[in-house]
Structures are given as structure tokens and as C-alpha cells.
Amino acid sequence: MNKPSLISNIAPAGQGSTGTAGAKALRRGLAPRRRRPVPLLASLATTGLSALAAGLIAMTVPWALLSAGHSASLAGAAAFALQIPVALGLVLGGALVDRMGPRRVLILSNGAALALVAAAAALTLWGPAARVGVGAVPAALIPVVALLALANLSGQPGTLAQDARVPELARLAGVPLERANGLREIAMNMGLVGGPALGVLLVERLGLPGALTLAAGMLAAIALVDGIFFPAFRAKAAAADDERTRT
């Protein structure tokens, strides 16, 4: 009488598809994939912090102008100039992600946004815009608005790069894609709601230089976390392992 094989002992036919998948994994020499939630958690954290920083930046210059006694129409024009590049960045971001890959686009986007916001903060500390709180000519803020607008432009491809990797991050973490998308939406919406309020508070308490300096610090933290935890090709390799296990 034939002896039962090792595979049949481990995964009998009565155990259904789970046993079959385990048997196939053993035949192929594949160990069960370990869940890795850290990249997804890091992505959620930087998504929320990015939205918070974006909302903060959107309110800094307009509120500084209003606080200095300038007209609401001037503050509105500054807000409009800051938001127009967002749409353009979303249009260009998709092509960049397709051409360069999500991780490279994310790293470059974070670095460019950080450099531009830091330069804007430096202008408010040591340039003509430093006197905006005591009635400086609004034209002194034009270079600051231009730098922040460019920061908004450069930051949008990074947002799209994060979006492109959500399915792989969810697969690494072992959570359903719907849940990962929902958590990402929660993080982003919380940042968008809290950012403008934080911007107004910081301008009132610390002035425009302090608010922009804190925004630059937030972007530096985002760049650091994304650079460490955002995966390159490991997520794709894990997905390939899963596909081999199922076949």
C-alpha cells in the first residue's frame, strides 16, 4: 500500500482552498508572506501631514495681509495665486509618475517643496517681506507668493505618487484596498480641515516667518519619513510572490 505523501498529510483535500494554497506554496518553496504594515502607516502619516502643511501654507500669506490691514481683495488674489498651481501640478504629475516611477517622483517632489517653502520662510525673515506686519508694501510679498505657488506645483506629483502605490501598500500590510483608501481619505481630510485653522493661529501667534518656518519643518519630516519607508520594488516583489502562491 502506498504511503501518503508529505503534502497530502499537511494539506488534505478536505481542507479546501486554504490547504491547496499552502501545499502549492510548499511545493514551490515559498514561505508565507509576513505582513508589513509600517509602509502603509508611514504613508498615511505623511498624507495627513502633507494636507495639514498645504492648508497651513494656503492661509499664511492671505491672513498676514489681512492682519497687516490690507484689503480683502488683495488677500483673495494671493490665495488664488497659491491655489492655481495645484491644478497644474495634478495634470503634470500623472505623466511624471508614469515616466519616472512613484518613488522617484515622491522623493523629488518632497525635496523641491521643502526647498521652496524654506526659501519663502527665509525671505520673510530677512528680506523686505519681513516688515509686512508693520505695513510693508504688498509688492514685497510677491516673491514669497511665487515661491509658495511653486511649492504647491511641485508637491502635487508627490500626492499622485502616493496614490499610485496605495494598492501595493495595502497588499504589503495585508488589509483590504477599500480600507486603505478609506484611511487615506480620513488622514487627508483631517489635514485639510486642520491646516487653515492652524495657519491662522500660527500667523497670529508667531507671524508669517514663524508660520512658514514651521511649515518647512513639517515638509522636512515628510521628506524624511517617505525617504525611509516608501517602498521601491519590494512591494512589487511581494505581489509577485502572492501571485505565484495562488497559481
mmCIF file of C-alpha atoms in Angstrom:
data_model
loop_
_atom_site.group_PDB
_atom_site.id
_atom_site.type_symbol
_atom_site.label_atom_id
_atom_site.label_comp_id
_atom_site.label_asym_id
_atom_site.label_seq_id
_atom_site.Cartn_x
_atom_site.Cartn_y
_atom_site.Cartn_z
ATOM 1 C CA MET A 1 0.000 0.000 0.000
ATOM 2 C CA ASN A 2 1.315 3.432 -0.958
ATOM 3 C CA LYS A 3 2.312 5.738 1.872
ATOM 4 C CA PRO A 4 0.635 9.166 1.913
ATOM 5 C CA SER A 5 2.881 11.968 0.722
ATOM 6 C CA LEU A 6 4.079 14.786 2.965
ATOM 7 C CA ILE A 7 1.982 17.298 1.053
ATOM 8 C CA SER A 8 -1.182 15.256 1.438
ATOM 9 C CA ASN A 9 -0.607 14.999 5.182
ATOM 10 C CA ILE A 10 -0.139 18.755 5.530
ATOM 11 C CA ALA A 11 -2.966 19.853 3.273
ATOM 12 C CA PRO A 12 -5.627 17.184 2.843
ATOM 13 C CA ALA A 13 -8.223 17.707 0.169
ATOM 14 C CA GLY A 14 -10.938 18.167 2.799
ATOM 15 C CA GLN A 15 -9.359 21.441 3.995
ATOM 16 C CA GLY A 16 -10.399 23.264 0.841
ATOM 17 C CA SER A 17 -8.620 26.054 -0.984
ATOM 18 C CA THR A 18 -6.535 27.155 2.006
ATOM 19 C CA GLY A 19 -4.868 23.780 2.250
ATOM 20 C CA THR A 20 -4.350 23.664 -1.512
ATOM 21 C CA ALA A 21 -2.683 27.076 -1.487
ATOM 22 C CA GLY A 22 -0.433 26.033 1.395
ATOM 23 C CA ALA A 23 0.534 22.852 -0.405
ATOM 24 C CA LYS A 24 1.387 24.743 -3.574
ATOM 25 C CA ALA A 25 3.462 27.185 -1.544
ATOM 26 C CA LEU A 26 5.389 24.320 -0.009
ATOM 27 C CA ARG A 27 5.973 22.723 -3.391
ATOM 28 C CA ARG A 28 7.409 25.967 -4.695
ATOM 29 C CA GLY A 29 9.498 26.552 -1.589
ATOM 30 C CA LEU A 30 7.672 29.772 -0.714
ATOM 31 C CA ALA A 31 7.241 30.793 2.916
ATOM 32 C CA PRO A 32 4.006 32.599 3.850
ATOM 33 C CA ARG A 33 4.442 36.337 3.337
ATOM 34 C CA ARG A 34 4.822 38.337 6.533
ATOM 35 C CA ARG A 35 2.611 41.384 6.833
ATOM 36 C CA ARG A 36 4.384 44.737 6.714
ATOM 37 C CA PRO A 37 2.044 47.483 7.934
ATOM 38 C CA VAL A 38 4.763 50.096 8.531
ATOM 39 C CA PRO A 39 4.958 51.433 4.928
ATOM 40 C CA LEU A 40 1.187 51.921 4.837
ATOM 41 C CA LEU A 41 1.132 53.574 8.249
ATOM 42 C CA ALA A 42 4.004 55.863 7.245
ATOM 43 C CA SER A 43 2.181 56.767 4.030
ATOM 44 C CA LEU A 44 -0.975 57.601 5.971
ATOM 45 C CA ALA A 45 1.007 59.779 8.375
ATOM 46 C CA THR A 46 2.751 61.730 5.625
ATOM 47 C CA THR A 47 -0.513 62.069 3.693
ATOM 48 C CA GLY A 48 -2.195 63.712 6.652
ATOM 49 C CA LEU A 49 0.825 65.869 7.426
ATOM 50 C CA SER A 50 1.109 66.953 3.776
ATOM 51 C CA ALA A 51 -2.537 68.018 3.735
ATOM 52 C CA LEU A 52 -2.024 69.862 7.027
ATOM 53 C CA ALA A 53 1.011 71.697 5.633
ATOM 54 C CA ALA A 54 -0.826 72.539 2.403
ATOM 55 C CA GLY A 55 -3.759 74.036 4.282
ATOM 56 C CA LEU A 56 -1.392 75.944 6.544
ATOM 57 C CA ILE A 57 0.525 77.422 3.610
ATOM 58 C CA ALA A 58 -2.691 78.356 1.835
ATOM 59 C CA MET A 59 -3.708 80.614 4.735
ATOM 60 C CA THR A 60 -0.399 82.155 5.772
ATOM 61 C CA VAL A 61 0.050 84.972 3.253
ATOM 62 C CA PRO A 62 -3.654 85.899 2.898
ATOM 63 C CA TRP A 63 -4.092 86.105 6.657
ATOM 64 C CA ALA A 64 -0.835 88.020 7.083
ATOM 65 C CA LEU A 65 -2.106 90.579 4.567
ATOM 66 C CA LEU A 66 -5.428 90.908 6.363
ATOM 67 C CA SER A 67 -3.687 91.203 9.729
ATOM 68 C CA ALA A 68 -1.478 93.984 8.360
ATOM 69 C CA GLY A 69 -4.529 95.985 7.321
ATOM 70 C CA HIS A 70 -4.511 95.283 3.597
ATOM 71 C CA SER A 71 -7.702 94.744 1.640
ATOM 72 C CA ALA A 72 -9.618 91.501 1.422
ATOM 73 C CA SER A 73 -9.355 91.637 -2.375
ATOM 74 C CA LEU A 74 -5.556 91.614 -2.116
ATOM 75 C CA ALA A 75 -5.671 88.671 0.276
ATOM 76 C CA GLY A 76 -8.032 86.868 -2.092
ATOM 77 C CA ALA A 77 -5.701 87.459 -5.014
ATOM 78 C CA ALA A 78 -2.830 85.965 -3.023
ATOM 79 C CA ALA A 79 -4.943 82.920 -2.128
ATOM 80 C CA PHE A 80 -5.931 82.475 -5.770
ATOM 81 C CA ALA A 81 -2.300 82.666 -6.906
ATOM 82 C CA LEU A 82 -1.355 79.995 -4.379
ATOM 83 C CA GLN A 83 -4.044 77.534 -5.465
ATOM 84 C CA ILE A 84 -3.834 77.763 -9.272
ATOM 85 C CA PRO A 85 -0.574 75.724 -9.418
ATOM 86 C CA VAL A 86 -2.278 72.862 -7.552
ATOM 87 C CA ALA A 87 -4.419 72.003 -10.578
ATOM 88 C CA LEU A 88 -1.456 72.291 -12.939
ATOM 89 C CA GLY A 89 0.644 70.061 -10.706
ATOM 90 C CA LEU A 90 -2.020 67.363 -10.770
ATOM 91 C CA VAL A 91 -2.107 67.469 -14.564
ATOM 92 C CA LEU A 92 1.669 67.151 -14.886
ATOM 93 C CA GLY A 93 2.066 64.707 -12.015
ATOM 94 C CA GLY A 94 0.459 61.756 -13.770
ATOM 95 C CA ALA A 95 2.871 61.913 -16.684
ATOM 96 C CA LEU A 96 5.840 62.218 -14.327
ATOM 97 C CA VAL A 97 4.775 59.192 -12.283
ATOM 98 C CA ASP A 98 4.372 57.110 -15.448
ATOM 99 C CA ARG A 99 7.766 58.163 -16.766
ATOM 100 C CA MET A 100 9.915 58.183 -13.623
ATOM 101 C CA GLY A 101 8.161 55.860 -11.182
ATOM 102 C CA PRO A 102 6.285 56.694 -7.958
ATOM 103 C CA ARG A 103 9.185 56.591 -5.505
ATOM 104 C CA ARG A 104 11.498 58.829 -7.524
ATOM 105 C CA VAL A 105 8.731 61.336 -8.172
ATOM 106 C CA LEU A 106 7.781 61.358 -4.481
ATOM 107 C CA ILE A 107 11.350 61.968 -3.308
ATOM 108 C CA LEU A 108 11.944 64.764 -5.837
ATOM 109 C CA SER A 109 8.564 66.329 -5.117
ATOM 110 C CA ASN A 110 9.172 66.378 -1.371
ATOM 111 C CA GLY A 111 12.638 67.853 -1.792
ATOM 112 C CA ALA A 112 11.510 70.592 -4.155
ATOM 113 C CA ALA A 113 8.571 71.603 -1.959
ATOM 114 C CA LEU A 114 10.796 71.716 1.109
ATOM 115 C CA ALA A 115 13.431 73.876 -0.593
ATOM 116 C CA LEU A 116 10.857 76.342 -1.938
ATOM 117 C CA VAL A 117 8.990 76.766 1.350
ATOM 118 C CA ALA A 118 12.277 77.147 3.227
ATOM 119 C CA ALA A 119 13.322 79.860 0.760
ATOM 120 C CA ALA A 120 9.994 81.644 1.266
ATOM 121 C CA ALA A 121 10.451 81.480 5.034
ATOM 122 C CA ALA A 122 13.960 82.940 4.684
ATOM 123 C CA LEU A 123 12.580 85.867 2.670
ATOM 124 C CA THR A 124 10.057 86.645 5.377
ATOM 125 C CA LEU A 125 12.797 86.530 7.982
ATOM 126 C CA TRP A 126 15.485 88.609 6.277
ATOM 127 C CA GLY A 127 14.000 90.133 3.107
ATOM 128 C CA PRO A 128 11.665 93.085 2.513
ATOM 129 C CA ALA A 129 8.687 90.883 3.313
ATOM 130 C CA ALA A 130 9.864 90.732 6.934
ATOM 131 C CA ARG A 131 8.141 94.099 7.501
ATOM 132 C CA VAL A 132 4.709 93.003 6.320
ATOM 133 C CA GLY A 133 3.354 93.065 9.846
ATOM 134 C CA VAL A 134 4.005 96.827 10.177
ATOM 135 C CA GLY A 135 2.509 97.873 6.870
ATOM 136 C CA ALA A 136 5.106 96.982 4.264
ATOM 137 C CA VAL A 137 4.258 97.478 0.600
ATOM 138 C CA PRO A 138 2.336 94.353 -0.524
ATOM 139 C CA ALA A 139 4.696 94.035 -3.504
ATOM 140 C CA ALA A 140 7.320 92.819 -1.034
ATOM 141 C CA LEU A 141 5.307 89.623 -0.687
ATOM 142 C CA ILE A 142 5.235 88.832 -4.406
ATOM 143 C CA PRO A 143 8.446 86.721 -4.293
ATOM 144 C CA VAL A 144 7.081 84.880 -1.253
ATOM 145 C CA VAL A 145 3.804 84.109 -3.019
ATOM 146 C CA ALA A 146 5.711 82.981 -6.118
ATOM 147 C CA LEU A 147 7.879 80.576 -4.109
ATOM 148 C CA LEU A 148 4.887 79.138 -2.274
ATOM 149 C CA ALA A 149 2.978 78.747 -5.538
ATOM 150 C CA LEU A 150 5.898 76.809 -6.988
ATOM 151 C CA ALA A 151 5.948 74.683 -3.840
ATOM 152 C CA ASN A 152 2.277 73.850 -4.387
ATOM 153 C CA LEU A 153 3.048 72.982 -8.008
ATOM 154 C CA SER A 154 5.921 70.688 -7.104
ATOM 155 C CA GLY A 155 4.048 68.998 -4.272
ATOM 156 C CA GLN A 156 1.164 67.607 -6.326
ATOM 157 C CA PRO A 157 3.152 64.945 -8.246
ATOM 158 C CA GLY A 158 4.151 63.536 -4.874
ATOM 159 C CA THR A 159 0.496 63.205 -3.900
ATOM 160 C CA LEU A 160 -0.202 61.293 -7.108
ATOM 161 C CA ALA A 161 2.837 59.089 -6.477
ATOM 162 C CA GLN A 162 1.385 58.148 -3.089
ATOM 163 C CA ASP A 163 -1.974 57.389 -4.708
ATOM 164 C CA ALA A 164 -0.339 55.126 -7.275
ATOM 165 C CA ARG A 165 1.152 52.906 -4.582
ATOM 166 C CA VAL A 166 -1.882 52.534 -2.291
ATOM 167 C CA PRO A 167 -2.844 49.090 -3.689
ATOM 168 C CA GLU A 168 0.684 47.762 -3.151
ATOM 169 C CA LEU A 169 0.945 49.295 0.315
ATOM 170 C CA ALA A 170 -2.390 47.725 1.252
ATOM 171 C CA ARG A 171 -1.177 44.353 -0.053
ATOM 172 C CA LEU A 172 2.017 44.609 1.982
ATOM 173 C CA ALA A 173 0.031 45.468 5.114
ATOM 174 C CA GLY A 174 -2.457 42.683 4.483
ATOM 175 C CA VAL A 175 -5.513 44.967 4.595
ATOM 176 C CA PRO A 176 -8.294 45.339 2.016
ATOM 177 C CA LEU A 177 -7.777 48.064 -0.554
ATOM 178 C CA GLU A 178 -11.082 49.683 0.390
ATOM 179 C CA ARG A 179 -9.934 50.074 3.994
ATOM 180 C CA ALA A 180 -6.586 51.529 2.941
ATOM 181 C CA ASN A 181 -8.311 54.045 0.669
ATOM 182 C CA GLY A 182 -10.720 54.969 3.432
ATOM 183 C CA LEU A 183 -7.919 55.537 5.936
ATOM 184 C CA ARG A 184 -6.072 57.658 3.394
ATOM 185 C CA GLU A 185 -9.162 59.801 2.798
ATOM 186 C CA ILE A 186 -9.604 60.279 6.549
ATOM 187 C CA ALA A 187 -5.992 61.354 7.000
ATOM 188 C CA MET A 188 -6.150 63.762 4.069
ATOM 189 C CA ASN A 189 -9.457 65.332 5.091
ATOM 190 C CA MET A 190 -8.311 65.804 8.675
ATOM 191 C CA GLY A 191 -5.235 67.626 7.406
ATOM 192 C CA LEU A 192 -7.224 69.799 5.001
ATOM 193 C CA VAL A 193 -9.634 70.791 7.774
ATOM 194 C CA GLY A 194 -6.971 71.500 10.374
ATOM 195 C CA GLY A 195 -4.397 73.177 8.122
ATOM 196 C CA PRO A 196 -6.130 76.527 7.514
ATOM 197 C CA ALA A 197 -7.074 76.875 11.178
ATOM 198 C CA LEU A 198 -3.507 76.126 12.198
ATOM 199 C CA GLY A 199 -2.226 78.635 9.645
ATOM 200 C CA VAL A 200 -4.378 81.434 11.064
ATOM 201 C CA LEU A 201 -3.331 80.581 14.611
ATOM 202 C CA LEU A 202 0.372 80.491 13.762
ATOM 203 C CA VAL A 203 0.298 83.786 11.862
ATOM 204 C CA GLU A 204 -1.428 85.441 14.817
ATOM 205 C CA ARG A 205 0.962 83.955 17.375
ATOM 206 C CA LEU A 206 4.270 83.691 15.524
ATOM 207 C CA GLY A 207 3.859 85.924 12.498
ATOM 208 C CA LEU A 208 4.360 84.948 8.876
ATOM 209 C CA PRO A 209 8.037 83.929 9.320
ATOM 210 C CA GLY A 210 7.221 81.587 12.188
ATOM 211 C CA ALA A 211 4.305 80.002 10.339
ATOM 212 C CA LEU A 212 6.344 79.333 7.198
ATOM 213 C CA THR A 213 9.294 78.052 9.222
ATOM 214 C CA LEU A 214 7.026 75.525 10.922
ATOM 215 C CA ALA A 215 5.592 74.534 7.531
ATOM 216 C CA ALA A 216 9.122 73.925 6.250
ATOM 217 C CA GLY A 217 9.808 71.765 9.298
ATOM 218 C CA MET A 218 6.697 69.711 8.571
ATOM 219 C CA LEU A 219 7.818 69.198 4.970
ATOM 220 C CA ALA A 220 11.259 68.117 6.180
ATOM 221 C CA ALA A 221 9.647 65.474 8.399
ATOM 222 C CA ILE A 222 7.520 64.284 5.456
ATOM 223 C CA ALA A 223 10.570 64.002 3.201
ATOM 224 C CA LEU A 224 12.448 62.031 5.847
ATOM 225 C CA VAL A 225 9.639 59.553 6.555
ATOM 226 C CA ASP A 226 8.858 58.987 2.868
ATOM 227 C CA GLY A 227 12.532 58.526 2.051
ATOM 228 C CA ILE A 228 12.882 55.827 4.707
ATOM 229 C CA PHE A 229 9.610 53.914 4.464
ATOM 230 C CA PHE A 230 8.127 54.387 0.998
ATOM 231 C CA PRO A 231 8.970 51.131 -0.828
ATOM 232 C CA ALA A 232 10.658 50.927 -4.205
ATOM 233 C CA PHE A 233 10.358 47.452 -5.709
ATOM 234 C CA ARG A 234 9.776 45.312 -2.643
ATOM 235 C CA ALA A 235 6.002 45.744 -2.835
ATOM 236 C CA LYS A 236 6.007 44.523 -6.437
ATOM 237 C CA ALA A 237 8.129 41.529 -5.500
ATOM 238 C CA ALA A 238 5.727 40.641 -2.697
ATOM 239 C CA ALA A 239 2.798 40.893 -5.082
ATOM 240 C CA ALA A 240 4.578 38.550 -7.494
ATOM 241 C CA ASP A 241 5.112 36.068 -4.670
ATOM 242 C CA ASP A 242 1.408 36.197 -3.841
ATOM 243 C CA GLU A 243 0.502 35.621 -7.471
ATOM 244 C CA ARG A 244 2.830 32.618 -7.695
ATOM 245 C CA THR A 245 1.322 31.219 -4.500
ATOM 246 C CA ARG A 246 -2.208 31.421 -5.898
ATOM 247 C CA THR A 247 -1.315 29.676 -9.189
#
